CSV table of C-alpha atoms and ligand atoms in Angstrom, one decimal:
chain,number,residue,atom,x,y,z
C,1,UNK,CA,-0.1,0.0,-0.1
C,2,UNK,CA,2.1,3.0,-1.1
C,3,UNK,CA,2.0,6.4,0.4
C,4,UNK,CA,2.8,9.5,-1.8
C,5,UNK,CA,3.8,12.9,-0.5
C,6,UNK,CA,3.0,16.3,-2.5
C,7,UNK,CA,5.7,19.0,-1.7
C,8,UNK,CA,8.0,16.3,-0.4
C,9,UNK,CA,11.2,18.6,-1.1
C,10,UNK,CA,9.7,21.2,1.1
C,11,UNK,CA,10.2,22.1,4.8
C,12,UNK,CA,6.9,20.2,6.0
C,13,UNK,CA,7.2,17.4,3.4
C,14,UNK,CA,10.7,16.6,4.2
C,15,UNK,CA,9.7,16.0,8.0
C,16,UNK,CA,6.8,14.1,6.9
C,17,UNK,CA,8.7,11.7,4.8
C,18,UNK,CA,11.1,11.5,7.8
C,19,UNK,CA,8.5,10.4,10.2
C,20,UNK,CA,6.7,8.0,7.9
C,21,UNK,CA,9.8,6.3,7.5
C,22,UNK,CA,9.9,5.5,11.2
C,23,UNK,CA,6.7,3.2,10.7
C,24,UNK,CA,6.2,2.4,7.1
C,25,UNK,CA,8.5,0.3,4.5
C,26,UNK,CA,10.8,2.6,2.8
C,27,UNK,CA,9.6,1.3,-0.5
C,28,UNK,CA,5.9,2.0,0.3
C,29,UNK,CA,6.9,5.7,0.6
C,30,UNK,CA,6.9,8.1,-2.4
C,31,UNK,CA,8.3,11.4,-2.5
C,32,UNK,CA,6.4,13.6,-5.1
C,33,UNK,CA,9.0,16.3,-6.5
C,34,UNK,CA,9.2,18.8,-9.2
C,35,UNK,CA,12.8,18.7,-9.0
C,36,UNK,CA,13.7,15.1,-8.3
C,37,UNK,CA,17.4,15.9,-7.5
C,38,UNK,CA,16.3,17.8,-4.4
C,39,UNK,CA,14.8,14.5,-3.2
C,40,UNK,CA,18.1,12.3,-3.3
C,41,UNK,CA,19.4,10.9,-0.5
C,42,UNK,CA,15.8,11.0,1.1
C,43,UNK,CA,15.8,6.8,1.1
C,44,UNK,CA,12.4,6.4,-0.4
C,45,UNK,CA,10.8,6.1,-4.0
C,46,UNK,CA,11.4,9.5,-5.9
C,47,UNK,CA,8.6,10.6,-8.6
C,48,UNK,CA,8.6,13.8,-10.7
C,49,UNK,CA,5.0,15.4,-9.9
C,50,UNK,CA,4.8,18.9,-11.3
C,51,UNK,CA,1.5,20.5,-10.2
C,52,UNK,CA,1.4,22.2,-13.7
C,53,UNK,CA,2.0,19.1,-15.8
C,54,UNK,CA,-1.1,16.8,-15.6
C,55,UNK,CA,0.7,13.9,-17.3
C,56,UNK,CA,3.5,13.9,-14.6
C,57,UNK,CA,0.8,14.0,-11.7
C,58,UNK,CA,-1.2,10.8,-13.6
C,59,UNK,CA,2.1,8.7,-14.0
C,60,UNK,CA,3.2,9.6,-10.4
C,61,UNK,CA,-0.1,8.5,-8.7
C,62,UNK,CA,-0.4,5.5,-10.7
C,63,UNK,CA,-0.2,2.9,-8.0
C,64,UNK,CA,-0.7,5.1,-5.0
C,65,UNK,CA,-3.2,4.1,-2.4
C,66,UNK,CA,-2.8,7.3,0.1
C,67,UNK,CA,-2.1,10.7,-0.9
C,68,UNK,CA,-0.7,13.1,1.7
C,69,UNK,CA,-1.5,16.3,0.0
C,70,UNK,CA,0.6,19.1,1.3
C,71,UNK,CA,-1.0,22.5,-0.4
C,72,UNK,CA,1.3,24.4,-2.9
C,73,UNK,CA,3.4,27.1,-2.4
C,74,UNK,CA,2.8,29.2,-5.4
C,75,UNK,CA,-0.1,31.5,-4.2
C,76,UNK,CA,-2.3,32.7,-7.0
C,77,UNK,CA,-1.6,29.6,-9.0
C,78,UNK,CA,-3.2,27.0,-6.7
C,79,UNK,CA,-6.6,26.4,-8.0
C,80,UNK,CA,-5.6,25.1,-11.3
C,81,UNK,CA,-2.6,23.2,-9.6
C,82,UNK,CA,-4.8,21.5,-6.7
C,83,UNK,CA,-7.4,20.9,-9.4
C,84,UNK,CA,-4.7,18.9,-11.4
C,85,UNK,CA,-3.6,16.9,-8.4
C,86,UNK,CA,-7.3,16.0,-7.3
C,87,UNK,CA,-8.1,14.9,-10.8
C,88,UNK,CA,-4.7,12.7,-11.2
C,89,UNK,CA,-5.8,11.4,-7.8
C,90,UNK,CA,-9.2,10.4,-9.3
C,91,UNK,CA,-7.7,8.9,-12.6
C,92,UNK,CA,-5.6,6.6,-10.6
C,93,UNK,CA,-7.8,5.3,-8.2
C,94,UNK,CA,-6.3,6.7,-5.1
C,95,UNK,CA,-8.2,5.7,-2.1
C,96,UNK,CA,-7.4,8.4,0.6
C,97,UNK,CA,-6.3,11.9,0.4
C,98,UNK,CA,-5.2,13.8,3.6
C,99,UNK,CA,-5.0,17.5,2.9
C,100,UNK,CA,-3.1,20.4,4.7
C,101,UNK,CA,-5.5,23.4,4.5
C,102,UNK,CA,-5.7,26.6,6.6
C,103,UNK,CA,-6.8,27.2,10.2
C,104,UNK,CA,-10.5,28.5,10.3
C,105,UNK,CA,-10.7,28.8,6.6
C,106,UNK,CA,-14.3,29.4,6.2
C,107,UNK,CA,-14.2,32.5,8.6
C,108,UNK,CA,-10.6,34.0,8.5
C,109,UNK,CA,-10.0,37.1,7.0
C,110,UNK,CA,-6.4,35.8,5.5
C,111,UNK,CA,-6.3,36.6,1.7
C,112,UNK,CA,-4.9,33.0,1.0
C,113,UNK,CA,-8.0,31.1,2.2
C,114,UNK,CA,-9.8,31.5,-0.8
C,115,UNK,CA,-7.5,28.7,-2.9
C,116,UNK,CA,-7.6,26.4,0.3
C,117,UNK,CA,-11.7,26.8,0.3
C,118,UNK,CA,-11.9,25.8,-3.4
C,119,UNK,CA,-9.6,22.8,-2.7
C,120,UNK,CA,-11.7,21.7,0.1
C,121,UNK,CA,-14.7,21.8,-1.9
C,122,UNK,CA,-12.9,20.1,-5.1
C,123,UNK,CA,-11.9,17.4,-2.3
C,124,UNK,CA,-15.2,16.9,-0.8
C,125,UNK,CA,-16.8,16.3,-4.3
C,126,UNK,CA,-14.1,14.0,-5.5
C,127,UNK,CA,-15.7,10.7,-4.3
C,128,UNK,CA,-12.3,9.6,-2.3
C,129,UNK,CA,-12.1,9.4,1.4
C,130,UNK,CA,-10.5,12.3,2.6
C,131,UNK,CA,-9.2,14.1,6.0
C,132,UNK,CA,-8.6,17.9,6.1
C,133,UNK,CA,-6.1,19.0,8.5
C,134,UNK,CA,-6.5,22.9,8.8
C,135,UNK,CA,-3.1,24.0,9.8
C,136,UNK,CA,-2.3,26.9,11.9
C,137,UNK,CA,0.6,29.3,11.6
C,138,UNK,CA,4.2,27.7,11.7
C,139,UNK,CA,6.1,29.2,14.6
C,140,UNK,CA,9.0,28.9,12.2
C,141,UNK,CA,7.6,31.6,10.3
C,142,UNK,CA,9.1,34.5,12.8
C,143,UNK,CA,12.6,33.1,12.7
C,144,UNK,CA,13.6,35.9,10.1
C,145,UNK,CA,11.8,38.5,12.5
C,146,UNK,CA,13.6,37.6,15.2
C,147,UNK,CA,16.9,37.3,13.7
C,148,UNK,CA,16.6,40.7,12.1
C,149,UNK,CA,14.9,41.9,15.6
C,150,UNK,CA,18.0,40.7,17.3
C,151,UNK,CA,20.4,43.1,15.1
C,152,UNK,CA,18.0,46.0,15.5
C,153,UNK,CA,17.1,45.4,19.2
C,154,UNK,CA,13.3,45.6,17.9
C,155,UNK,CA,11.0,43.9,15.7
C,156,UNK,CA,8.4,45.4,13.6
C,157,UNK,CA,4.6,44.5,12.8
C,158,UNK,CA,1.3,45.7,12.7
C,159,UNK,CA,-0.4,42.9,14.6
C,160,UNK,CA,-1.2,44.7,17.6
C,161,UNK,CA,-1.8,42.4,20.5
C,162,UNK,CA,-3.3,39.5,18.4
C,163,UNK,CA,-2.7,36.2,19.9
C,164,UNK,CA,-1.0,33.6,17.6
C,165,UNK,CA,-1.3,29.8,18.3
C,166,UNK,CA,1.4,28.6,16.1
C,167,UNK,CA,3.1,25.4,16.2
C,168,UNK,CA,6.4,23.8,15.2
C,169,UNK,CA,6.4,22.1,11.5
C,170,UNK,CA,7.2,18.8,13.3
C,171,UNK,CA,4.0,19.1,15.0
C,172,UNK,CA,1.9,19.6,12.1
C,173,UNK,CA,3.8,16.4,10.6
C,174,UNK,CA,3.2,14.2,13.3
C,175,UNK,CA,-0.6,15.1,12.9
C,176,UNK,CA,-0.3,13.8,9.2
C,177,UNK,CA,1.0,10.6,10.4
C,178,UNK,CA,-1.3,10.1,13.2
C,179,UNK,CA,-4.6,10.5,11.0
C,180,UNK,CA,-2.8,8.0,8.6
C,181,UNK,CA,-2.6,5.3,11.2
C,182,UNK,CA,-6.4,4.9,11.3
C,183,UNK,CA,-9.5,5.0,9.2
C,184,UNK,CA,-11.4,6.7,11.9
C,185,UNK,CA,-10.4,10.0,10.5
C,186,UNK,CA,-12.2,9.7,7.1
C,187,UNK,CA,-14.4,12.9,6.4
C,188,UNK,CA,-13.1,14.6,9.5
C,189,UNK,CA,-12.0,18.4,9.3
C,190,UNK,CA,-9.6,19.2,11.9
C,191,UNK,CA,-8.4,22.8,13.3
C,192,UNK,CA,-4.8,22.3,14.1
C,193,UNK,CA,-2.9,24.8,16.3
C,194,UNK,CA,-0.5,25.1,19.2
C,195,UNK,CA,-1.5,24.8,22.8
C,196,UNK,CA,0.1,28.0,23.7
C,197,UNK,CA,-0.7,31.5,21.9
C,198,UNK,CA,1.5,34.3,22.0
C,199,UNK,CA,1.4,38.4,20.9
C,200,UNK,CA,4.2,39.6,19.1
C,201,UNK,CA,5.2,41.3,22.4
C,202,UNK,CA,5.3,38.2,24.1
C,203,UNK,CA,7.7,36.6,21.3
C,204,UNK,CA,10.0,39.6,21.6
C,205,UNK,CA,9.8,39.1,25.8
C,206,UNK,CA,10.8,35.4,25.3
C,207,UNK,CA,13.5,36.5,22.7
C,208,UNK,CA,14.8,39.0,25.3
C,209,UNK,CA,14.8,36.1,28.1
C,210,UNK,CA,16.6,34.0,26.1
C,211,UNK,CA,19.3,36.2,24.3
C,212,UNK,CA,20.0,38.4,27.6
C,213,UNK,CA,19.1,41.5,25.2
C,214,UNK,CA,16.2,43.4,25.7
C,215,UNK,CA,14.4,43.3,22.2
C,216,UNK,CA,11.1,45.2,22.2
C,217,UNK,CA,8.1,44.8,19.7
C,218,UNK,CA,7.2,48.0,17.8
C,219,UNK,CA,3.7,47.8,16.6
C,220,UNK,CA,3.0,49.9,13.5
C,221,UNK,CA,-0.1,50.9,11.4
C,222,UNK,CA,-0.2,48.6,8.7
C,223,UNK,CA,0.4,51.5,5.9
C,224,UNK,CA,3.7,52.4,8.1
C,225,UNK,CA,4.6,48.6,8.1
C,226,UNK,CA,4.0,48.5,4.1
C,227,UNK,CA,6.2,51.5,3.9
C,228,UNK,CA,8.8,50.3,6.0
C,229,UNK,CA,9.0,46.9,4.3
C,230,UNK,CA,9.3,48.6,0.9
C,231,UNK,CA,12.0,50.7,2.2
C,232,UNK,CA,14.1,47.4,3.4
C,233,UNK,CA,13.8,46.3,-0.2
C,234,UNK,CA,10.8,44.0,-0.2
C,235,UNK,CA,8.7,43.9,-3.2
C,236,UNK,CA,5.4,45.7,-3.1
C,237,UNK,CA,3.3,42.3,-3.2
C,238,UNK,CA,5.4,41.0,-0.4
C,239,UNK,CA,5.0,43.9,1.7
C,240,UNK,CA,1.4,43.9,1.4
C,241,UNK,CA,0.9,40.2,2.2
C,242,UNK,CA,2.8,40.7,5.3
C,243,UNK,CA,0.8,43.6,6.6
C,244,UNK,CA,-2.2,41.9,5.6
C,245,UNK,CA,-1.2,38.8,7.8
C,246,UNK,CA,-0.5,41.2,10.6
C,247,UNK,CA,-4.0,42.7,10.3
C,248,UNK,CA,-5.9,39.3,10.3
C,249,UNK,CA,-3.6,38.4,13.4
C,250,UNK,CA,-4.8,41.4,14.9
C,251,UNK,CA,-8.1,40.4,14.5
C,252,UNK,CA,-7.6,37.0,16.1
C,253,UNK,CA,-7.3,35.0,13.0
C,254,UNK,CA,-4.5,33.3,13.8
C,255,UNK,CA,-5.7,32.0,17.5
C,256,UNK,CA,-7.3,28.6,18.3
C,257,UNK,CA,-7.8,27.2,21.4
C,258,UNK,CA,-9.5,23.8,20.7
C,259,UNK,CA,-6.2,21.9,21.3
C,260,UNK,CA,-7.1,19.4,18.2
C,261,UNK,CA,-3.1,19.4,17.2
C,262,UNK,CA,-2.1,17.9,20.8
C,263,UNK,CA,-5.1,15.7,21.1
C,264,UNK,CA,-4.2,14.1,17.5
C,265,UNK,CA,-0.5,13.7,18.5
C,266,UNK,CA,-1.0,12.7,21.8
C,267,UNK,CA,1.5,15.1,23.3
C,268,UNK,CA,1.7,18.9,23.8
C,269,UNK,CA,2.7,21.0,20.9
C,270,UNK,CA,6.4,22.4,20.9
C,271,UNK,CA,6.8,25.1,23.1
C,272,UNK,CA,7.4,28.5,21.7
C,273,UNK,CA,10.6,28.7,23.9
C,274,UNK,CA,11.9,25.6,22.0
C,275,UNK,CA,11.6,27.2,18.7
C,276,UNK,CA,13.1,30.5,19.6
C,277,UNK,CA,16.2,28.5,21.0
C,278,UNK,CA,16.4,26.9,17.7
C,279,UNK,CA,16.2,30.5,16.1
C,280,UNK,CA,19.0,31.8,18.2
C,281,UNK,CA,21.1,29.0,17.3
C,282,UNK,CA,21.1,30.2,13.9
C,283,UNK,CA,21.3,34.0,14.8
I,1,NAP,P1,7.9,25.1,1.2
I,1,NAP,O1,9.0,24.6,2.1
I,1,NAP,O2,8.0,26.4,0.6
I,1,NAP,O3,7.4,23.9,0.4
I,1,NAP,C1,6.8,24.0,-0.7
I,1,NAP,C2,6.6,22.6,-1.4
I,1,NAP,O4,5.8,22.7,-2.5
I,1,NAP,C3,8.4,22.5,-2.2
I,1,NAP,O5,8.5,21.2,-2.0
I,1,NAP,C4,7.9,22.8,-3.5
I,1,NAP,O6,8.9,22.3,-4.5
I,1,NAP,C5,6.6,22.4,-4.0
I,1,NAP,N1,5.7,23.0,-4.9
I,1,NAP,C6,5.6,24.4,-5.0
I,1,NAP,N2,5.0,24.5,-6.1
I,1,NAP,C7,5.1,23.5,-7.2
I,1,NAP,C8,4.9,22.7,-8.3
I,1,NAP,N3,4.3,23.7,-9.3
I,1,NAP,N4,4.9,21.6,-8.6
I,1,NAP,C9,5.5,20.8,-7.7
I,1,NAP,N5,5.8,21.1,-6.3
I,1,NAP,C10,5.8,22.3,-6.2
I,1,NAP,O7,6.5,25.0,2.2
I,1,NAP,P2,6.6,24.3,3.7
I,1,NAP,O8,7.0,25.3,4.8
I,1,NAP,O9,7.1,23.0,3.5
I,1,NAP,O10,4.8,24.4,3.9
I,1,NAP,C11,4.0,23.5,3.1
I,1,NAP,C12,2.8,24.1,2.6
I,1,NAP,O11,2.2,24.7,3.6
I,1,NAP,C13,3.2,25.4,1.7
I,1,NAP,O12,3.4,25.0,0.3
I,1,NAP,C14,2.2,26.3,2.1
I,1,NAP,O13,0.8,25.6,1.1
I,1,NAP,C15,1.7,26.1,3.4
I,1,NAP,N6,2.3,27.2,4.2
I,1,NAP,C16,1.6,26.8,5.6
I,1,NAP,C17,2.6,28.2,6.3
I,1,NAP,C18,2.0,28.1,7.6
I,1,NAP,O14,2.5,28.8,8.6
I,1,NAP,N7,1.0,27.4,8.1
I,1,NAP,C19,3.5,28.9,6.2
I,1,NAP,C20,3.9,28.7,4.7
I,1,NAP,C21,3.2,28.0,4.1
I,1,NAP,P3,10.5,22.8,-4.6
I,1,NAP,O15,11.3,22.1,-3.4
I,1,NAP,O16,10.9,22.4,-5.8
I,1,NAP,O17,10.3,24.3,-4.5
């Protein structure tokens, strides 16, 4: 019974492959990659799968029973790409799909939600048993802010005191493996987030404690934040996107206290302090 993982060369996909190797025959694990050379050394079967190339997907999924469908990273192109993946899964007779969606996708103000909503609908209509894991924010998303904040003694944003219930990628990866271990998760939708919730001021305080330097968080209006990011050389679209994420954060869209992630993986999610410790090793 073969399990294939999309985005296997990505940061989440690599962790999923490594975790799957602990409980599955390596010969039954298939890493799907648009650049197979990136997957050499994974120790599993590697197949070419480009979301823009339906033929590659049809061939890659031919004998696959279970598809771990990690959402693509090319924002704005994901509806046709995800359609191609689901169509190929139907043609190949895939018997189960686990999809990584977005926390509270039906109510969030995050602009990236639309592609996930469309994908969830396509999945529900595909006739293949599915599980949807609506992933919250990765704590690792704050690595750059922390590293540049350490240099400037402050980091900036426009999230006000919005609470962020993020978790580490390894926690979300473990949830994928956990749902694969039983058929009880068919048709279920889980809202996954960290046990701990923090604001950007709380993050600055944690970095201060661990680094021994006083790091503050400076809250800007979203317009000021965009202007500052543009001055730092970010492209306009990226600056707008980052400010938009912070506005959604200020509205509570990254908050969740349902503890479904720790319930699924059977342990508390990775504490913020552990992830900050890892950031500081890179700084
Ligand atoms: P990542 O490191 O950027 O990995 C994305 C993966 O998608 C890579 O393997 C990439 O292949 C692959 N990919 C992109 N476009 C493709 C295409 N056209 N055909 C085939 N493969 C393609 O992202 P991540 O950190 O692992 O996160 C996994 C997903 O979660 C992202 O793709 C995104 O949908 C979502 N996400 C979530 C958060 C969060 O905080 N929850 C944050 C960022 C993203 P290459 O290695 O060849 O580039």
